[in-house]
Amino acid sequence: MSDTLLFERLDQLVDNCAGAHGDWDDVLYRSGVVAAPPLQWRRPRRFANRRALVLAAVLAFLLVILFATPAFGLLRDWIGRKDVAFNGKTAPFVIKREFADMSLGQPKSWDPQVIASESRKVVVFKAFGRHYVLYVAPTRKGGFCWTIVGMGGSCASARHTPSSYPGEPAGNVNSYLLGVMSGMQRVPGTRAQFHGELSGTVFAENAASLRIEYEDHSFVQVPFVYVSEPINAGFFFWGRPSGHRRVGTRPLAVSARDSHGKLIARVVVLHEVQRPTKAPPGQAPVPLKLPWRLPSVPKPPFQRGRAEGVSIVAGKNGVVVIDTSHAAARVRALIEQGAAWDCLAFFGPYHESDPTGLSMSLQPQMSRQTMVLRGIPMPIAGCEISGYYGRRWHDPLAAHRGVEIPLTARGKRYFMNRAAAGDLELFVHLLHTRRISRLSGRALDSAISRYFGTEIQRLASSTSSLAPRRIGYVHIPGGAIFYERSTTGRRFSVAVEQGKLGLEREGR
Amino acid sequence: MTIESLEQLYRDRYPRFLRLALATVGSREAAADVVQEAFARAIRHRDEFRGEGSLESWIWRMVINTGRTQQKRGRRRAELERSQDLASSNGHAEPWPELRAAAAALPERQRQALFLRHYADLDYEQIGEVLGIARGTVSASLHAAHRSLRETLEGARA
């Protein structure tokens, strides 16, 4: 027999696996890697050689020429939008974990169902002499989530264009087509802070340019990227120049226009504007009439809470102040690594939710921060500090947030219940990772015993007693129902049948 | 060595890692598990990588070792399943059963060299680095393996 024939047969013996692709997230999960500290900002690459340097210099010179000519006005719109295909570099683990964590502890209807493994690096914005990296991930609901490293992010569900959008605040036009957030920056070397960047999303596909309109009637075009399917949305991040931080020159609104300059959408920057300014002589008056002034100090009656040296004071007027000046060392370390805070209230059809979607970054140098919650029924259930950490079972924080400060009894129960539900969710995920989620009967018993010892309790029936924060299970055909009881007594359960999750069931 | 460099290697070479694991453990699902576990181990023990050889060789070694461990567990499981009469067959004949059996019966070093050559597509130099043997030993091992397989196949044909 010739070597060639032997080699051919050897080749046929094992499938060539062409086109197979693995699951890197699973590797990371198995490895037990926890979220690293926030990414270090990458410096721009140095020019590899002299030729590249010369080329860059020529290019820069040409751009200067172009921008200095009257043609700039025409070019500016073109420069405003940059279309980007959603096929960039895959996001690092810490970002994927951040996206994955968005689902933890969420009521089902609020779970963004982000596909963390598909997250991509989209663009690097530059502001305040630093680089801000934007990552975006699609969701199973047809929407997307995004984050700018160190600055936080948000999610958008599948878009729908309302046929009518009544009740827009004065000055807004089709505000559902623009999402605008205002962030705080610290004055270097001081504890003072100022409204720094404006960032957000553009849902208008035909948007060709984006403007920041100032109170003094001037405006500036800001660049934005428009990401292709499945994201199909634009993103911007703009650092405010120092000349536009005082009353009268601050940003008033963000607006999007089409290629003909026609206004598509406009959103007034409520965080910025406290009172309308007078029009300069000879100019039309400012059209905006703000319906309210944002308060800045909590008004009585107060709600107060404290945990691990972090205190919260919430006023009836929706102003919440967090004070971390006496935070425990663990909390200070968490804040150093990057953390954000938000508050919760119970309202609406879901009974429990983050009332505003407003989450503010905590800066190590700023021990007090204020958040204004508008349109939220008081009292607030509680506030929390979350870090950018990965989670796996057992979670070092027992599926709690970094710091949880309940302000009502109901809020306290919510934090305890959410931790139990989150813990159960992490455990069930571990079953998938360990490849034992498809087992049932004795095979499942033996696998659970092998991996978890006596930690997971086999229950005689679904009503058998179960100690708080312990996980138990009962057999069902093709799988099991796993239970965890919160310290409040509420029992959560997840059915795993043939490796698939059944509907989450709750009982007493 | 960073996790990113491991990720890059994983994404670039995954089908080859999978194929080697498949040759070792015999089932696609188990092979995928081997690759996942091997890379997870690599991440956990990345500090132990001293850079004496290439990163890729280190990973190939991880895959081989993990595959071997998995294979031992698989054997135990198969014995258990046989004893409980749980084993089942999908009814499809596997190609070249006598060749498969002959490859499985090769001495370990020969089998590993054979798999690295044919399923991982490594050259003699790389195989030597992965197995920690000289290039000449790789050549001799492969020669012996090929001869043994040829004899088996010719015997089966006769």
XYZ file of C-alpha atoms in Angstrom, chain A:
508
model
C 0.000 0.000 0.000
C 1.357 3.396 -0.952
C 1.858 6.252 1.472
C -0.590 8.326 -0.539
C -3.380 5.814 -0.091
C -2.626 5.433 3.591
C -2.668 9.179 4.086
C -5.946 9.474 2.200
C -7.553 6.894 4.431
C -6.143 8.513 7.530
C -7.646 11.748 6.308
C -11.045 10.128 5.835
C -10.869 8.607 9.273
C -11.444 11.900 11.066
C -13.825 14.617 9.991
C -11.790 17.641 8.913
C -13.887 20.003 11.067
C -13.648 22.747 8.458
C -15.803 25.697 9.336
C -16.093 24.706 12.988
C -15.918 27.596 15.359
C -15.694 27.433 19.105
C -17.148 29.350 21.976
C -14.536 31.606 23.509
C -16.913 32.879 26.169
C -17.274 29.343 27.402
C -13.489 28.988 27.600
C -13.264 32.109 29.704
C -16.061 30.948 31.921
C -14.440 27.558 32.455
C -11.103 29.126 33.174
C -12.543 31.039 36.092
C -11.191 34.312 34.839
C -12.827 37.171 36.644
C -13.239 40.581 35.184
C -9.964 42.393 35.070
C -9.698 46.039 36.078
C -11.096 48.368 33.449
C -9.173 48.434 30.248
C -6.140 50.607 30.108
C -6.527 53.212 27.490
C -4.528 52.289 24.494
C -2.313 54.898 23.116
C -2.485 55.413 19.393
C 0.052 53.332 17.583
C 3.228 55.084 16.699
C 3.957 55.397 13.068
C 5.645 52.241 11.947
C 8.079 53.952 9.680
C 9.131 57.198 8.223
C 7.082 56.774 5.084
C 3.910 56.446 7.086
C 4.861 59.564 9.012
C 5.408 61.527 5.826
C 2.125 60.233 4.411
C 0.285 61.250 7.553
C 1.854 64.705 7.437
C 0.775 65.163 3.815
C -2.719 63.981 4.655
C -2.932 66.328 7.611
C -1.756 69.193 5.393
C -4.433 68.406 2.811
C -7.089 68.288 5.493
C -5.983 71.648 6.821
C -6.282 73.066 3.305
C -9.738 71.582 2.877
C -10.988 72.739 6.226
C -9.636 76.210 5.707
C -11.533 76.712 2.478
C -15.173 77.703 2.037
C -15.749 74.154 0.799
C -15.607 73.085 4.424
C -19.274 73.924 4.810
C -20.092 71.301 2.216
C -17.669 68.774 3.529
C -18.749 69.181 7.080
C -21.944 67.175 6.637
C -20.054 64.410 4.948
C -17.544 64.362 7.752
C -20.351 64.275 10.292
C -21.427 60.712 9.565
C -19.211 57.718 9.248
C -20.755 54.392 8.279
C -19.217 51.424 9.992
C -19.838 47.750 9.274
C -20.565 45.637 12.319
C -17.671 43.295 11.756
C -14.958 44.919 13.823
C -12.685 43.369 16.374
C -14.458 41.221 18.907
C -14.708 42.793 22.354
C -12.366 41.656 25.137
C -13.661 39.461 27.890
C -14.215 42.224 30.410
C -16.599 43.944 28.011
C -18.444 40.766 27.099
C -18.892 40.083 30.769
C -20.218 43.581 31.281
C -22.784 42.982 28.560
C -23.655 39.544 29.921
C -24.137 40.981 33.399
C -26.858 43.254 32.064
C -29.203 40.269 32.167
C -28.434 39.205 35.695
C -31.217 39.696 38.188
C -33.505 41.371 35.689
C -37.184 40.525 35.519
C -37.749 38.581 32.338
C -39.473 41.383 30.512
C -36.601 43.744 31.306
C -33.826 41.389 30.360
C -32.170 42.906 27.273
C -31.060 39.402 26.201
C -27.820 40.759 24.909
C -25.669 38.407 22.818
C -22.435 39.152 24.630
C -20.312 36.880 22.466
C -21.190 39.019 19.441
C -20.020 42.276 20.971
C -17.699 44.283 18.778
C -15.392 47.219 19.083
C -16.907 49.910 16.907
C -14.928 53.096 17.187
C -12.647 55.111 19.421
C -13.859 58.591 20.248
C -11.427 61.203 21.403
C -12.325 63.817 23.980
C -10.567 65.639 26.804
C -7.262 64.317 25.469
C -8.322 60.729 26.087
C -9.692 57.890 24.033
C -13.123 56.439 24.655
C -13.783 53.048 23.115
C -17.293 52.178 22.030
C -18.432 48.548 22.102
C -21.790 47.390 20.806
C -23.591 44.046 21.057
C -26.847 42.937 19.431
C -29.689 41.525 21.494
C -31.946 38.570 20.838
C -34.875 40.971 20.888
C -33.590 42.713 17.782
C -32.129 45.678 19.609
C -28.628 46.381 20.880
C -26.621 47.344 23.925
C -23.640 49.644 23.950
C -21.004 50.761 26.338
C -18.212 53.282 26.305
C -15.484 51.923 28.509
C -15.473 53.603 31.860
C -18.449 55.784 30.990
C -21.303 53.283 31.071
C -23.830 52.509 28.407
C -27.364 51.492 27.740
C -29.623 49.183 25.749
C -32.267 49.839 23.143
C -34.989 47.338 22.354
C -36.178 46.594 18.848
C -37.030 49.902 17.296
C -40.505 50.932 16.423
C -41.478 54.261 15.038
C -44.582 55.541 16.742
C -47.199 56.895 14.392
C -47.595 59.835 16.692
C -45.553 60.932 19.629
C -47.611 63.324 21.673
C -46.517 65.125 24.750
C -42.956 65.937 23.770
C -41.322 68.552 25.979
C -41.023 71.978 24.436
C -38.208 72.169 21.932
C -38.118 68.448 21.163
C -38.831 67.052 17.709
C -39.207 63.293 17.131
C -37.166 62.708 20.242
C -37.580 58.933 19.939
C -35.015 59.117 17.129
C -32.279 60.435 19.399
C -30.987 59.213 22.725
C -28.907 61.794 24.568
C -26.961 61.391 27.785
C -24.943 63.957 29.644
C -21.912 62.899 31.663
C -19.820 64.538 34.339
C -16.086 65.129 34.212
C -13.785 66.132 37.006
C -11.650 69.230 36.803
C -8.088 67.877 36.896
C -6.439 68.277 40.269
C -9.636 69.338 42.028
C -12.779 67.792 43.413
C -14.944 70.004 41.248
C -16.911 68.536 38.394
C -18.610 69.873 35.334
C -20.961 68.666 32.645
C -18.438 67.167 30.300
C -19.535 65.003 27.463
C -22.730 64.444 25.561
C -23.168 60.976 24.193
C -25.957 58.894 22.814
C -27.628 57.131 19.961
C -29.107 58.118 16.629
C -31.968 55.991 15.326
C -32.676 58.019 12.212
C -31.244 56.033 9.328
C -31.274 59.067 7.061
C -29.380 61.238 9.535
C -26.461 62.818 7.711
C -25.289 65.257 10.328
C -25.537 65.855 14.031
C -25.446 69.247 15.676
C -24.896 70.481 19.176
C -26.847 73.717 19.465
C -25.597 76.215 22.029
C -27.552 78.669 24.119
C -25.844 81.511 22.261
C -27.434 80.300 18.958
C -24.210 78.980 17.547
C -23.815 75.328 16.792
C -21.172 72.773 16.016
C -21.326 69.651 13.878
C -20.187 66.587 15.748
C -19.057 63.323 14.191
C -21.040 60.180 14.689
C -20.739 56.613 13.490
C -23.620 54.727 11.989
C -23.288 50.983 12.535
C -24.698 48.550 10.004
C -27.131 45.689 10.622
C -27.904 44.088 12.981
C -27.302 47.244 15.002
C -28.594 49.807 12.534
C -28.047 52.820 14.749
C -25.644 55.698 15.168
C -23.487 56.625 18.157
C -21.792 59.814 19.217
C -19.564 60.983 22.030
C -18.656 64.611 22.215
C -16.476 66.369 24.739
C -17.619 69.883 25.447
C -14.983 72.579 24.882
C -14.091 74.709 27.896
C -15.669 77.740 26.233
C -19.118 76.185 26.422
C -19.516 75.471 30.104
C -21.015 78.722 31.336
C -24.608 79.849 31.278
C -25.356 81.432 27.930
C -22.904 79.333 25.965
C -23.820 75.809 27.120
C -25.315 73.120 24.900
C -29.023 73.609 24.471
C -30.023 70.705 22.264
C -28.797 67.922 20.009
C -30.340 67.719 16.581
C -30.056 65.400 13.600
C -30.521 66.514 10.024
C -30.767 64.718 6.701
C -28.497 65.267 3.714
C -30.570 68.304 2.645
C -30.183 69.925 6.029
C -33.770 69.231 7.007
C -34.379 68.719 10.710
C -35.199 65.103 11.541
C -35.010 65.035 15.305
C -34.114 67.308 18.188
C -33.676 66.676 21.870
C -33.252 69.410 24.440
C -30.429 68.730 26.871
C -32.407 68.980 30.076
C -29.495 68.214 32.323
C -27.724 71.235 31.035
C -30.217 74.001 30.873
C -31.642 75.569 33.982
C -33.137 78.711 32.559
C -33.578 80.143 29.086
C -31.220 82.872 28.151
C -31.987 86.181 26.565
C -31.396 86.441 22.882
C -28.458 88.585 21.804
C -29.466 91.975 20.350
C -30.851 91.693 16.852
C -31.506 87.977 17.030
C -34.675 85.991 17.450
C -35.521 84.987 21.000
C -34.581 81.542 22.189
C -37.516 79.312 21.253
C -37.098 77.002 24.207
C -39.302 77.555 27.253
C -38.346 75.007 29.828
C -41.292 73.738 31.829
C -39.281 73.294 35.026
C -36.025 73.990 36.755
C -34.061 71.013 37.907
C -33.689 70.925 41.684
C -30.310 70.202 43.193
C -30.968 69.754 46.924
C -33.147 67.033 48.495
C -36.322 68.370 50.059
C -37.975 66.806 53.126
C -39.333 64.373 54.005
C -36.099 62.484 53.508
C -35.346 58.848 53.023
C -32.010 57.840 54.461
C -29.986 54.665 54.168
C -26.459 53.494 54.854
C -24.369 50.424 54.110
C -20.635 49.822 54.292
C -19.975 53.465 54.974
C -21.943 54.658 51.947
C -24.914 56.840 52.763
C -27.891 57.890 50.706
C -30.276 60.784 51.226
C -33.290 60.951 48.945
C -35.690 63.865 48.973
C -39.341 64.019 48.076
C -38.398 66.186 45.100
C -36.505 63.286 43.466
C -33.024 64.526 44.358
C -30.797 61.720 45.635
C -27.362 62.349 47.113
C -24.804 59.611 47.602
C -21.872 60.106 49.977
C -18.921 57.732 49.750
C -16.527 59.718 51.921
C -16.665 57.075 54.675
C -16.903 54.062 52.396
C -15.315 50.824 53.547
C -11.985 49.859 52.012
C -13.645 47.186 49.855
C -16.048 49.742 48.432
C -13.289 52.272 47.812
C -11.380 49.611 45.897
C -14.502 48.870 43.878
C -14.911 52.534 43.006
C -11.232 52.789 42.061
C -11.740 49.982 39.569
C -14.775 51.644 38.052
C -18.275 51.602 39.466
C -21.641 53.245 38.957
C -24.670 53.874 41.134
C -28.373 53.933 40.487
C -31.615 53.791 42.413
C -34.758 51.693 42.185
C -38.456 52.247 42.654
C -41.587 50.172 42.228
C -44.078 51.363 39.720
C -45.784 50.462 36.513
C -46.857 47.057 35.323
C -43.659 45.313 36.331
C -43.765 46.363 39.974
C -40.027 46.558 40.182
C -37.590 48.383 38.003
C -34.777 50.791 37.680
C -36.872 53.926 37.489
C -34.811 56.025 35.179
C -32.250 53.893 33.446
C -30.032 56.587 34.892
C -26.777 55.216 36.146
C -23.950 57.523 37.132
C -20.280 56.695 37.251
C -18.630 57.079 40.621
C -15.326 58.875 40.597
C -12.788 58.066 43.331
C -12.043 61.741 43.838
C -15.680 62.766 44.250
C -17.188 61.639 47.498
C -20.631 63.197 46.882
C -22.807 62.982 43.836
C -26.344 64.040 43.115
C -28.903 62.375 40.893
C -32.249 63.871 39.963
C -35.074 61.411 39.368
C -37.979 62.957 37.551
C -41.423 61.515 37.097
C -40.760 58.702 39.540
C -43.246 58.038 42.295
C -41.661 58.258 45.714
C -40.544 56.573 47.883
C -37.431 55.124 46.316
C -36.949 51.456 47.143
C -33.178 51.654 47.387
C -29.924 52.508 45.701
C -26.946 50.404 44.751
C -23.360 50.561 43.564
C -22.324 48.145 40.833
C -18.849 47.473 39.556
C -17.605 46.200 36.237
C -16.980 42.688 37.420
C -17.660 39.290 35.960
C -19.825 36.807 37.786
C -19.811 33.093 38.151
C -21.246 30.628 40.598
C -20.422 30.883 43.482
C -20.400 34.596 43.191
C -18.130 36.257 45.777
C -20.878 38.802 46.410
C -23.528 36.066 46.618
C -25.150 37.647 43.550
C -25.635 40.946 45.369
C -24.454 44.212 43.872
C -21.281 45.810 45.188
C -23.261 47.818 47.740
C -27.009 47.660 48.253
C -28.748 50.294 50.320
C -32.426 49.573 50.836
C -34.552 52.572 51.712
C -37.822 50.721 52.293
C -38.763 47.287 53.601
C -39.906 46.362 50.133
C -36.578 47.463 48.716
C -34.778 45.251 51.218
C -36.884 42.265 50.181
C -36.206 43.068 46.546
C -32.434 43.021 47.029
C -32.618 39.680 48.844
C -34.924 38.131 46.276
C -32.902 39.400 43.364
C -29.754 37.881 44.863
C -31.424 34.476 45.196
C -32.782 34.643 41.645
C -29.409 35.777 40.328
C -27.608 33.018 42.186
C -29.949 30.409 40.723
C -29.431 31.841 37.272
C -25.657 31.653 37.617
C -25.898 28.077 38.836
C -28.071 26.982 35.926
C -25.622 28.615 33.568
C -22.908 26.534 35.201
C -24.876 23.379 34.343
C -24.591 24.343 30.686
C -20.919 25.083 31.049
C -20.278 21.744 32.684
C -22.293 20.033 29.942
C -24.585 18.358 32.399
C -27.745 20.289 31.677
C -29.017 17.551 29.360
C -28.786 14.868 32.000
C -31.685 13.535 33.986
C -32.426 10.901 36.574
C -29.520 9.048 38.114
C -27.022 10.442 35.631
C -27.920 13.947 36.782
C -27.716 12.925 40.441
C -24.278 11.497 39.965
C -23.020 14.487 37.942
C -24.311 16.945 40.533
C -22.789 14.902 43.311
C -19.476 14.766 41.458
C -19.287 18.487 40.772
C -20.991 19.956 43.809
C -20.831 17.321 46.549
C -23.666 17.732 48.988
C -24.036 21.411 48.291
C -26.996 20.891 45.968
C -29.848 19.129 47.655
C -32.061 16.535 45.989
C -35.633 17.250 47.098
C -38.307 14.627 47.578
C -40.925 16.925 46.067
C -41.335 20.475 44.923
C -42.810 21.421 48.287
C -40.027 19.912 50.387
C -38.382 22.327 52.769
C -35.258 24.074 51.593
C -32.875 26.187 53.646
C -32.516 29.839 52.571
C -29.865 30.446 49.889
C -29.527 26.732 49.220
C -30.263 25.197 45.855
C -32.349 22.049 45.582
C -33.884 20.142 42.712
C -36.520 17.603 41.839
C -36.516 15.300 38.863
C -38.834 15.783 35.966
C -38.861 13.793 32.737
C -35.787 14.817 30.747
C -34.315 17.041 33.418
C -34.989 18.748 36.696
C -36.496 21.798 38.307
C -33.985 23.715 40.386
C -35.124 25.767 43.344
C -33.561 28.433 45.476
C -35.201 30.064 48.438
C -34.477 33.659 49.239
C -33.910 34.784 52.806
C -37.349 36.407 52.533
C -38.883 32.964 52.074
C -39.715 33.480 48.422
C -38.823 30.495 46.312
C -37.495 30.743 42.767
C -37.298 27.905 40.316
C -35.984 27.128 36.865
C -36.913 24.054 34.873
C -34.122 22.539 32.786
C -35.451 20.007 30.303
C -33.246 18.413 27.664
C -30.709 21.141 28.245
C -33.247 23.879 27.633
C -34.592 26.295 30.157
C -38.266 26.096 30.867
C -40.344 28.985 31.996
C -39.253 30.440 35.274
C -41.808 29.510 37.871
C -42.279 31.084 41.202
C -44.017 29.762 44.259
C -44.073 29.988 47.961
